[in-house]
């Protein structure tokens, strides 16, 4: 029975007809009526009318359309009356209206017989359920209705129940979890294959919504879950198998360990699917992705499986031979100019990507044996596809297997180099690819040890008859040359550039573009050595830039700009002479002629201007007025964000490049990322100008700060923009300070605005890695302003933000600890956890630098605010986490260093951590503690003298550890040595029986690594030498060599070095040492130091 009168349904029917009209004008008028006469004026009537249309319409088309429109309208956002907030439309209706519509909607769900209409109704039901879940409300009738549907005699209804569960798993409340297990078990065992698949998808969605602790109780369902798979494969049901594999991929991401008892069986099944060509490429790649996901999330389990590595490598290599189908001679491949043709869905690409993942996650010891079982025979195969696959496999695994492969590069290159002379072009292309990838993955080693092998073999490939090979060989040279030293490249420059200049004459534009990029890279690496070729190349580039060219040549000209400006950087302003000014003017002329928004020259120009600024320095100032307007326009761009309500809008946006779609509460948010990327780049370039020009850039600072940098700190749409903005603030402050003076009123006004914004962001930034950047922005800005730039209010606000940050950090640590306790044997720490720990360590480090900077500039005035954080230090110094102990110790060191004798007020919080720290097994913490004791003696005054003297024993113990001189420990040892010197030098300490300390102290020398510790140690040693201390003269030869060691290591420089040399000469004279005899036992490099300074 209809709730609404007939005239309403008549009007609604006319509306629905109009909305579906093929005529654009009719449809537009209907949309206008829908919005103005229905959604705004009577949304409740509209939604009830649509439900009744779903229930009462005779034809399936109107029923289906009404269901789609119901969902679309229900999700629209509207303001809540008398409240400053917006909600989904349906949830804003009166409760009685909601209840009536819900009841009708469930009736249509249960009564609809056509599957495709039923699915549309199910989507509408799921959307309403989602709205209730988001509000923390319960739709009681729905859950019972779905359980009833899951037990229905109609397979379609059973499938529908699981489809809705999959879309909105949050409708299953905790008190109903006991009903879930039998429902899913029955679903997995259902006689209908589509129901079983829907049950898998629903279970995956439901399982992912649970907390980790709750997930474990459902592990027992895995056998029934996996039993769904074999019948799908046997029936050749590729659609169902694809859905099932995707559900398993999601589960493997959540809890791979749940599959441990049956993992081998699942591996064997997946391998069988990958092998079965009759199932189609998509399903085979889904099975490959499932195994790759296990490698990502549980590498230990994969390593332990007896056949995982060998089977997966075999299947990846097999898929990688599936290349060039119907193009055996590569004629089509050779003749295409589209080098970026979409291949991501190809088998060979899937195989390459999976090999890369396996190598990175399982490592060389697991992957290399299986891979090199196949590669040697594939490399001598008569089938070009085998050789291509082998070479691409080397490219794929070299990063993950770097450690083991690096020692075997001779043998690997023996496999790769012959491919450069193979008759088939795709084999030669793959050989270039392998060399390029290896040049990056084995950077340093490839360039230093194998430059002759690589360059003498790949340079001739530039002469290949195929343009694609020419281009790829040039691209591989980019990888090699960007990591090469100038001296390495210099002997090959003639050959390289003569070949590349010939490529500039190629009829293929993409070859010319790549040749320019390669020449630019070579110039960047060769630096001044490139000057020899300047006279030949630069006129060619000027010719390209001056020539009026059509649209298709714009990228070529952009590459020429890039090449010219990189050459300019390489050879410098003096070598360029008038050309530098001519090039800048030419760039300005090109910029004036750019009219199209998609012209690639625009973005290239921005970077070119930045390079020319570095070349010309202050000579660039006259050109700023032309450069800055487009740069400021990009830097000041607002976020382009759209709320996409329906499928048409989503599809339209998906067709455009540069958009990212983000699902949010049943809607989709479109963010134009290309605009944000340009904004980020522009801010980075502003940093370059401000760094290079300093005071001359000051006229732009206030505008940039107001419109770009300070708003950018809170630009939450794009993390890179916030980070670039944070890096720009101290640089801009410095430019303004240089122009106006550190204490000028103008500087004070800018600083007040800036510091307020920085402090505000410190308390609001949600991303941990970005928050670290904000702390860096803070301390670098304070460094620019210098002494006493923070008021008491500023310091209180900083401490309040730091307190909140530390509390959040403690919560994250506690949560990770709890999760760690839940991890079962064999389960790996996730990459996500490892990254989170690293981000927290970076955050603590940058907070540490912020505290250091405040204490350095504010000294004792910071103590009252800082003291509020003492409970954190007390907790951190006693923590089992070495990072926390180090963080606390370093800040306690700052209190000692910058607060003098007032630091004694906090001695109850400082002494014991330093004592424990000197015994800490972690060398970084031992270093911090040893340093702190020395600082207490040096700057703490008489109050700290007793503590310092009592610490001598612990400092000597730190120097005498068995591993004290190993790389990881030597800085702690040298800091202990320097701290002993500080104690012995302190007028407050007056160590009794000093002579008994001096002898053992001399044995803690030399200090040849820590440039900060060395001056203190050797200044004290020089004092002892000047006093002709008997302990020094007794071991004069060791003292002399300790000084020579520090001079050679350059830990002493300038006046400190000269003072030490003079002291060494004195000890030689007083002790009558035979330098030549001492020298004869030393390395040639050390002998040279002695000859230079003492003979």
Coordinates of C-alpha atoms in Angstrom, one line a residue, residues 355-822:
X355 CA 60.6 -10.7 -9.1
X356 CA 61.5 -7.3 -7.8
X357 CA 59.2 -7.8 -4.7
X358 CA 60.5 -11.3 -4.0
X359 CA 64.1 -10.1 -4.2
X360 CA 63.5 -7.1 -1.9
X361 CA 61.5 -9.0 0.7
X362 CA 63.1 -12.5 0.7
X363 CA 66.7 -11.3 0.0
X364 CA 69.5 -12.7 -2.1
X365 CA 70.1 -15.9 -0.1
X366 CA 66.6 -17.1 -0.9
X367 CA 66.1 -15.8 -4.4
X368 CA 69.5 -16.0 -6.1
X369 CA 69.9 -19.8 -6.1
X370 CA 66.5 -20.4 -7.7
X371 CA 67.1 -17.5 -10.2
X372 CA 70.5 -18.6 -11.3
X373 CA 69.3 -22.2 -11.7
X374 CA 67.6 -20.8 -14.8
X375 CA 69.4 -17.7 -16.0
X376 CA 72.6 -19.2 -17.5
X377 CA 70.7 -21.6 -19.8
X378 CA 68.1 -18.8 -20.6
X379 CA 71.0 -16.5 -21.7
X380 CA 72.2 -19.0 -24.3
X381 CA 68.8 -20.0 -25.5
X382 CA 68.0 -19.7 -29.2
X383 CA 64.6 -18.1 -28.2
X384 CA 65.0 -14.4 -27.9
X385 CA 62.2 -14.2 -25.3
X386 CA 64.2 -16.4 -22.9
X387 CA 67.2 -14.1 -23.1
X388 CA 64.9 -11.0 -22.8
X389 CA 63.4 -12.5 -19.7
X390 CA 66.7 -13.4 -18.1
X391 CA 68.1 -9.9 -18.6
X392 CA 64.9 -8.3 -17.2
X393 CA 65.2 -10.7 -14.2
X394 CA 68.7 -9.3 -13.5
X395 CA 67.2 -5.8 -13.7
X396 CA 64.4 -6.8 -11.3
X397 CA 66.5 -8.5 -8.6
X398 CA 69.6 -6.5 -8.4
X399 CA 68.3 -4.0 -5.8
X400 CA 67.0 -6.7 -3.4
X401 CA 70.1 -9.0 -4.0
X402 CA 72.6 -6.2 -4.0
X403 CA 74.7 -7.5 -1.1
X404 CA 75.3 -10.9 -2.6
X405 CA 75.4 -9.9 -6.2
X406 CA 77.9 -7.1 -5.7
X407 CA 80.7 -9.6 -5.1
X408 CA 79.7 -11.5 -8.3
X409 CA 79.4 -8.6 -10.7
X410 CA 82.2 -10.0 -13.0
X411 CA 80.0 -13.1 -13.6
X412 CA 76.8 -11.1 -14.0
X413 CA 78.4 -8.7 -16.5
X414 CA 79.7 -11.7 -18.4
X415 CA 76.0 -12.7 -18.9
X416 CA 74.8 -9.2 -19.7
X417 CA 77.4 -7.7 -22.0
X418 CA 77.0 -10.2 -24.9
X419 CA 73.3 -9.2 -25.1
X420 CA 74.4 -5.8 -26.4
X421 CA 75.5 -7.5 -29.6
X422 CA 72.6 -9.9 -30.0
X423 CA 70.8 -9.7 -33.4
X424 CA 67.3 -9.3 -31.9
X425 CA 66.6 -5.7 -30.9
X426 CA 64.5 -6.5 -27.8
X427 CA 67.4 -8.5 -26.4
X428 CA 69.7 -5.5 -26.9
X429 CA 67.1 -3.3 -25.3
X430 CA 66.9 -5.6 -22.3
X431 CA 70.7 -5.6 -22.1
X432 CA 70.8 -1.8 -22.0
X433 CA 68.0 -1.9 -19.3
X434 CA 70.0 -4.4 -17.2
X435 CA 73.2 -2.2 -17.3
X436 CA 71.2 0.9 -16.5
X437 CA 69.5 -0.7 -13.5
X438 CA 72.7 -2.2 -12.3
X439 CA 74.4 1.2 -12.6
X440 CA 71.9 2.5 -10.1
X441 CA 71.6 -0.5 -7.8
X442 CA 75.4 -1.0 -7.6
X443 CA 76.2 2.7 -7.7
X444 CA 79.8 3.4 -6.9
X445 CA 81.1 -0.1 -7.5
X446 CA 79.9 -0.2 -11.2
X447 CA 81.4 3.2 -11.9
X448 CA 84.7 2.6 -10.0
X449 CA 85.5 -1.0 -11.0
X450 CA 83.6 -1.6 -14.2
X451 CA 83.6 1.7 -16.1
X452 CA 85.7 0.3 -18.9
X453 CA 83.6 -2.8 -19.3
X454 CA 80.3 -0.9 -19.3
X455 CA 81.2 2.2 -21.3
X456 CA 83.3 0.6 -24.1
X457 CA 80.4 -1.9 -24.7
X458 CA 77.4 0.4 -24.4
X459 CA 78.7 3.4 -26.3
X460 CA 78.7 1.4 -29.6
X461 CA 75.1 0.6 -29.0
X462 CA 74.3 4.2 -29.6
X463 CA 75.0 3.5 -33.3
X464 CA 72.3 0.8 -33.5
X465 CA 70.0 1.0 -36.5
X466 CA 66.9 1.0 -34.3
X467 CA 65.9 4.3 -32.7
X468 CA 64.4 2.6 -29.7
X469 CA 67.7 0.9 -28.9
X470 CA 69.6 4.2 -29.4
X471 CA 67.3 5.9 -27.0
X472 CA 67.5 3.2 -24.4
X473 CA 71.3 3.0 -24.5
X474 CA 71.4 6.7 -24.0
X475 CA 68.9 6.4 -21.0
X476 CA 71.2 3.6 -19.5
X477 CA 74.1 6.1 -19.7
X478 CA 72.1 8.5 -17.6
X479 CA 72.0 6.0 -14.8
X480 CA 75.7 5.2 -15.1
X481 CA 76.9 8.8 -15.5
X482 CA 74.8 10.4 -12.8
X483 CA 76.6 8.2 -10.2
X484 CA 80.1 8.6 -11.8
X485 CA 82.9 10.8 -10.6
X486 CA 84.4 13.4 -12.9
X487 CA 87.7 11.5 -13.1
X488 CA 86.0 8.3 -14.1
X489 CA 84.1 10.0 -17.0
X490 CA 86.8 12.2 -18.3
X491 CA 88.6 9.6 -20.5
X492 CA 85.4 8.7 -22.2
X493 CA 83.9 12.2 -22.9
X494 CA 85.1 12.4 -26.5
X495 CA 83.4 9.1 -27.4
X496 CA 80.3 9.7 -25.4
X497 CA 79.6 13.2 -26.8
X498 CA 80.5 12.5 -30.4
X499 CA 78.0 9.6 -30.4
X500 CA 75.3 11.6 -28.6
X501 CA 75.7 14.6 -30.9
X502 CA 75.0 12.3 -33.8
X503 CA 71.8 11.3 -32.1
X504 CA 70.8 14.9 -32.0
X505 CA 70.4 14.5 -35.8
X506 CA 68.1 11.6 -35.5
X507 CA 64.8 11.8 -37.4
X508 CA 63.0 10.5 -34.2
X509 CA 62.2 13.3 -31.8
X510 CA 62.3 11.0 -28.8
X511 CA 65.9 10.0 -29.6
X512 CA 66.9 13.7 -29.7
X513 CA 65.1 14.4 -26.4
X514 CA 66.9 11.5 -24.7
X515 CA 70.3 12.5 -26.2
X516 CA 69.8 15.9 -24.7
X517 CA 68.9 14.5 -21.3
X518 CA 72.0 12.3 -21.4
X519 CA 74.3 15.1 -22.4
X520 CA 72.8 17.2 -19.5
X521 CA 73.6 14.4 -17.0
X522 CA 77.1 14.0 -18.3
X523 CA 77.7 17.8 -18.0
X524 CA 76.3 17.7 -14.4
X525 CA 78.8 14.9 -13.5
X526 CA 81.8 16.0 -15.5
X527 CA 81.6 19.6 -14.2
X528 CA 84.6 21.7 -15.3
X529 CA 85.9 18.9 -17.5
X530 CA 82.9 19.6 -19.8
X531 CA 84.3 23.0 -20.7
X532 CA 86.2 21.4 -23.6
X533 CA 82.9 20.7 -25.4
X534 CA 81.1 23.9 -24.5
X535 CA 82.0 25.6 -27.7
X536 CA 80.6 22.9 -29.8
X537 CA 77.4 22.1 -27.9
X538 CA 76.1 25.4 -26.6
X539 CA 75.7 27.0 -30.1
X540 CA 73.6 23.9 -31.1
X541 CA 71.4 24.3 -28.1
X542 CA 71.0 28.1 -28.7
X543 CA 70.0 27.2 -32.2
X544 CA 67.2 24.8 -31.0
X545 CA 66.0 27.4 -28.5
X546 CA 65.9 30.3 -31.0
X547 CA 64.0 28.3 -33.6
X548 CA 60.3 28.8 -33.8
X549 CA 58.8 25.3 -33.6
X550 CA 55.4 23.7 -33.6
X551 CA 53.7 22.1 -30.6
X552 CA 55.2 18.7 -31.1
X553 CA 58.7 20.1 -30.6
X554 CA 57.9 21.8 -27.3
X555 CA 59.3 18.9 -25.2
X556 CA 62.5 18.9 -27.3
X557 CA 63.0 22.6 -26.7
X558 CA 62.3 22.0 -23.0
X559 CA 65.0 19.3 -22.9
X560 CA 67.4 21.8 -24.7
X561 CA 66.7 24.4 -22.0
X562 CA 67.5 21.8 -19.3
X563 CA 70.7 20.7 -21.1
X564 CA 71.9 24.3 -21.6
X565 CA 71.3 25.3 -18.0
X566 CA 73.0 22.2 -16.6
X567 CA 76.0 22.8 -18.9
X568 CA 76.0 26.4 -17.5
X569 CA 76.1 25.0 -14.0
X570 CA 79.0 22.7 -15.0
X571 CA 81.2 25.2 -16.6
X572 CA 80.4 28.3 -14.6
X573 CA 79.8 32.0 -15.2
X574 CA 83.4 32.8 -16.2
X575 CA 83.5 30.2 -19.0
X576 CA 80.1 31.2 -20.3
X577 CA 80.8 35.0 -20.4
X578 CA 78.2 36.8 -22.4
X579 CA 76.4 33.5 -23.2
X580 CA 75.1 33.5 -19.6
X581 CA 73.2 36.8 -20.2
X582 CA 72.1 35.7 -23.7
X583 CA 70.7 32.4 -22.3
X584 CA 68.8 34.1 -19.6
X585 CA 67.3 36.6 -22.1
X586 CA 66.4 33.7 -24.4
X587 CA 64.7 31.9 -21.6
X588 CA 62.7 35.1 -20.9
X589 CA 61.7 35.3 -24.5
X590 CA 60.4 31.7 -24.5
X591 CA 58.5 32.3 -21.3
X592 CA 56.7 35.3 -22.8
X593 CA 55.5 33.2 -25.7
X594 CA 54.0 30.3 -23.6
X595 CA 50.2 30.5 -23.8
X596 CA 49.0 26.9 -23.3
X597 CA 48.5 25.5 -19.8
X598 CA 49.8 22.1 -20.8
X599 CA 53.0 23.4 -22.4
X600 CA 55.9 21.3 -20.9
X601 CA 58.3 24.2 -21.3
X602 CA 56.6 25.9 -18.3
X603 CA 57.8 23.5 -15.7
X604 CA 61.2 23.0 -17.3
X605 CA 61.6 26.8 -17.3
X606 CA 61.1 27.1 -13.6
X607 CA 64.0 24.7 -12.9
X608 CA 66.1 26.4 -15.6
X609 CA 65.7 29.8 -13.9
X610 CA 66.8 28.2 -10.6
X611 CA 69.9 26.9 -12.2
X612 CA 70.7 30.2 -13.8
X613 CA 70.3 31.9 -10.5
X614 CA 73.0 29.6 -9.1
X615 CA 75.2 30.3 -12.0
X616 CA 74.9 34.1 -12.0
X617 CA 74.4 34.7 -8.2
X618 CA 73.8 38.4 -7.6
X619 CA 73.9 38.9 -11.4
X620 CA 70.5 37.2 -11.6
X621 CA 68.8 40.0 -9.6
X622 CA 67.6 42.0 -12.6
X623 CA 65.7 39.0 -14.0
X624 CA 63.7 38.3 -10.8
X625 CA 60.9 40.6 -11.8
X626 CA 60.2 38.4 -14.8
X627 CA 60.8 35.1 -13.1
X628 CA 58.8 35.6 -9.9
X629 CA 55.2 36.2 -11.1
X630 CA 54.6 32.8 -12.7
X631 CA 56.4 31.2 -9.8
X632 CA 54.3 32.9 -7.2
X633 CA 51.2 32.0 -9.1
X634 CA 52.1 28.3 -8.9
X635 CA 53.3 28.6 -5.3
X636 CA 50.1 30.3 -4.2
X637 CA 47.7 27.9 -5.9
X638 CA 44.7 26.7 -3.9
X639 CA 43.8 23.0 -3.6
X640 CA 41.4 21.9 -6.3
X641 CA 39.1 19.5 -4.5
X642 CA 35.7 18.3 -5.7
X643 CA 33.0 16.2 -4.0
X644 CA 31.9 13.6 -6.6
X645 CA 28.3 12.5 -6.0
X646 CA 27.7 10.1 -8.8
X647 CA 29.3 7.6 -11.2
X648 CA 29.3 10.0 -14.2
X649 CA 31.3 12.6 -12.3
X650 CA 33.7 10.0 -11.0
X651 CA 34.2 8.6 -14.6
X652 CA 34.8 12.1 -16.0
X653 CA 37.5 12.9 -13.4
X654 CA 39.1 9.5 -13.9
X655 CA 39.5 10.3 -17.6
X656 CA 41.6 13.3 -16.8
X657 CA 45.3 13.1 -15.8
X658 CA 46.6 14.4 -12.5
X659 CA 43.6 13.6 -10.2
X660 CA 43.5 11.3 -7.1
X661 CA 40.2 9.9 -6.0
X662 CA 39.8 9.3 -2.2
X663 CA 36.7 7.4 -0.9
X664 CA 35.2 9.0 2.1
X665 CA 32.0 7.9 3.9
X666 CA 30.2 6.6 0.9
X667 CA 31.4 9.5 -1.3
X668 CA 34.4 10.2 -3.4
X669 CA 36.7 13.2 -3.0
X670 CA 38.6 14.2 -6.1
X671 CA 41.9 16.0 -5.5
X672 CA 43.8 17.5 -8.4
X673 CA 47.3 16.4 -7.5
X674 CA 49.0 17.9 -10.5
X675 CA 48.2 21.4 -9.2
X676 CA 49.6 20.4 -5.8
X677 CA 52.8 18.9 -7.3
X678 CA 53.4 22.2 -9.2
X679 CA 52.8 24.1 -6.0
X680 CA 55.4 21.9 -4.2
X681 CA 58.0 22.4 -6.9
X682 CA 57.4 26.2 -7.0
X683 CA 58.0 26.4 -3.2
X684 CA 61.2 24.4 -3.5
X685 CA 62.5 26.8 -6.2
X686 CA 61.7 29.8 -4.0
X687 CA 64.0 28.2 -1.4
X688 CA 66.8 28.2 -4.0
X689 CA 66.3 31.9 -4.8
X690 CA 66.2 32.9 -1.2
X691 CA 69.4 30.8 -0.4
X692 CA 71.3 32.2 -3.4
X693 CA 70.2 35.8 -3.3
X694 CA 69.7 36.4 0.4
X695 CA 69.1 40.1 1.1
X696 CA 68.3 40.8 -2.6
X697 CA 65.4 38.4 -2.3
X698 CA 63.9 40.4 0.7
X699 CA 61.3 42.4 -1.4
X700 CA 59.4 39.1 -2.0
X701 CA 59.6 37.7 1.5
X702 CA 56.6 39.3 3.1
X703 CA 54.3 38.3 0.3
X704 CA 55.6 34.8 0.1
X705 CA 55.3 34.4 3.9
X706 CA 51.8 35.7 4.0
X707 CA 50.4 33.9 0.9
X708 CA 52.5 30.8 0.5
X709 CA 54.9 29.6 3.2
X710 CA 52.9 30.2 6.5
X711 CA 49.6 29.0 5.0
X712 CA 51.5 26.1 3.5
X713 CA 52.5 24.8 7.0
X714 CA 48.9 23.8 7.5
X715 CA 48.2 22.7 3.8
X716 CA 46.8 19.3 4.9
X717 CA 45.9 18.3 1.4
X718 CA 49.5 17.5 0.4
X719 CA 52.3 16.5 2.7
X720 CA 55.1 17.6 0.3
X721 CA 53.7 21.1 0.2
X722 CA 53.8 21.3 4.0
X723 CA 57.4 20.0 4.0
X724 CA 58.6 22.4 1.4
X725 CA 56.8 25.3 3.2
X726 CA 58.6 24.3 6.4
X727 CA 62.0 24.3 4.7
X728 CA 61.2 27.7 3.1
X729 CA 60.4 29.6 6.4
X730 CA 64.0 29.8 7.9
X731 CA 65.5 30.6 4.5
X732 CA 63.1 33.4 4.0
X733 CA 63.7 34.7 7.5
X734 CA 67.4 34.7 6.8
X735 CA 66.9 36.7 3.6
X736 CA 64.8 39.3 5.4
X737 CA 67.3 39.5 8.3
X738 CA 70.1 40.1 5.9
X739 CA 68.3 43.0 4.3
X740 CA 66.7 44.6 7.5
X741 CA 68.9 43.6 10.4
X742 CA 68.4 41.0 13.1
X743 CA 66.8 43.5 15.6
X744 CA 65.0 45.8 13.2
X745 CA 61.3 46.5 13.9
X746 CA 60.4 45.0 10.5
X747 CA 62.2 41.8 11.4
X748 CA 60.4 41.7 14.8
X749 CA 57.0 42.0 13.1
X750 CA 57.7 39.2 10.7
X751 CA 59.1 37.0 13.4
X752 CA 56.1 37.5 15.7
X753 CA 53.7 36.4 12.9
X754 CA 56.0 33.5 11.9
X755 CA 56.7 32.0 15.3
X756 CA 53.0 32.2 16.2
X757 CA 52.2 30.1 13.1
X758 CA 55.0 27.6 13.7
X759 CA 53.9 27.0 17.3
X760 CA 50.3 26.6 16.2
X761 CA 51.3 24.0 13.6
X762 CA 53.4 22.1 16.1
X763 CA 50.3 21.4 18.1
X764 CA 48.1 20.5 15.1
X765 CA 50.2 18.5 12.6
X766 CA 48.8 14.9 12.4
X767 CA 51.5 13.2 10.3
X768 CA 54.5 12.0 12.3
X769 CA 57.1 12.4 9.5
X770 CA 55.8 15.9 8.7
X771 CA 55.7 16.9 12.4
X772 CA 59.4 16.2 12.5
X773 CA 59.9 18.6 9.6
X774 CA 57.9 21.2 11.6
X775 CA 60.2 20.9 14.5
X776 CA 63.1 21.3 12.1
X777 CA 61.5 24.5 10.8
X778 CA 61.2 25.7 14.3
X779 CA 64.8 25.2 15.4
X780 CA 66.2 26.5 12.1
X781 CA 64.1 29.6 12.4
X782 CA 65.2 30.2 16.0
X783 CA 68.8 29.8 14.8
X784 CA 68.2 32.6 12.3
X785 CA 66.8 35.0 14.9
X786 CA 69.4 34.1 17.5
X787 CA 69.7 35.0 21.2
X788 CA 66.6 35.7 23.3
X789 CA 64.2 35.6 20.3
X790 CA 61.6 33.6 22.2
X791 CA 59.3 35.2 24.8
X792 CA 58.2 33.3 27.9
X793 CA 54.8 32.8 26.2
X794 CA 56.6 31.3 23.1
X795 CA 58.5 28.9 25.3
X796 CA 55.4 27.9 27.3
X797 CA 53.6 27.2 24.0
X798 CA 56.5 25.2 22.7
X799 CA 56.6 23.0 25.8
X800 CA 52.8 22.5 25.7
X801 CA 53.2 21.2 22.1
X802 CA 56.1 19.1 23.0
X803 CA 54.2 17.6 25.9
X804 CA 51.3 16.7 23.7
X805 CA 53.7 15.2 21.1
X806 CA 55.5 13.1 23.8
X807 CA 52.2 11.9 25.2
X808 CA 51.1 10.8 21.7
X809 CA 54.5 9.1 21.2
X810 CA 54.1 7.1 24.4
X811 CA 50.7 6.0 23.3
X812 CA 52.1 4.8 19.9
X813 CA 55.0 3.0 21.7
X814 CA 52.6 1.3 24.1
X815 CA 50.3 0.2 21.2
X816 CA 53.3 -1.2 19.3
X817 CA 54.4 -3.1 22.4
X818 CA 51.0 -4.6 22.7
X819 CA 50.9 -5.6 19.1
X820 CA 54.3 -7.1 19.4
X821 CA 53.1 -9.3 22.2
X822 CA 50.3 -10.5 20.0

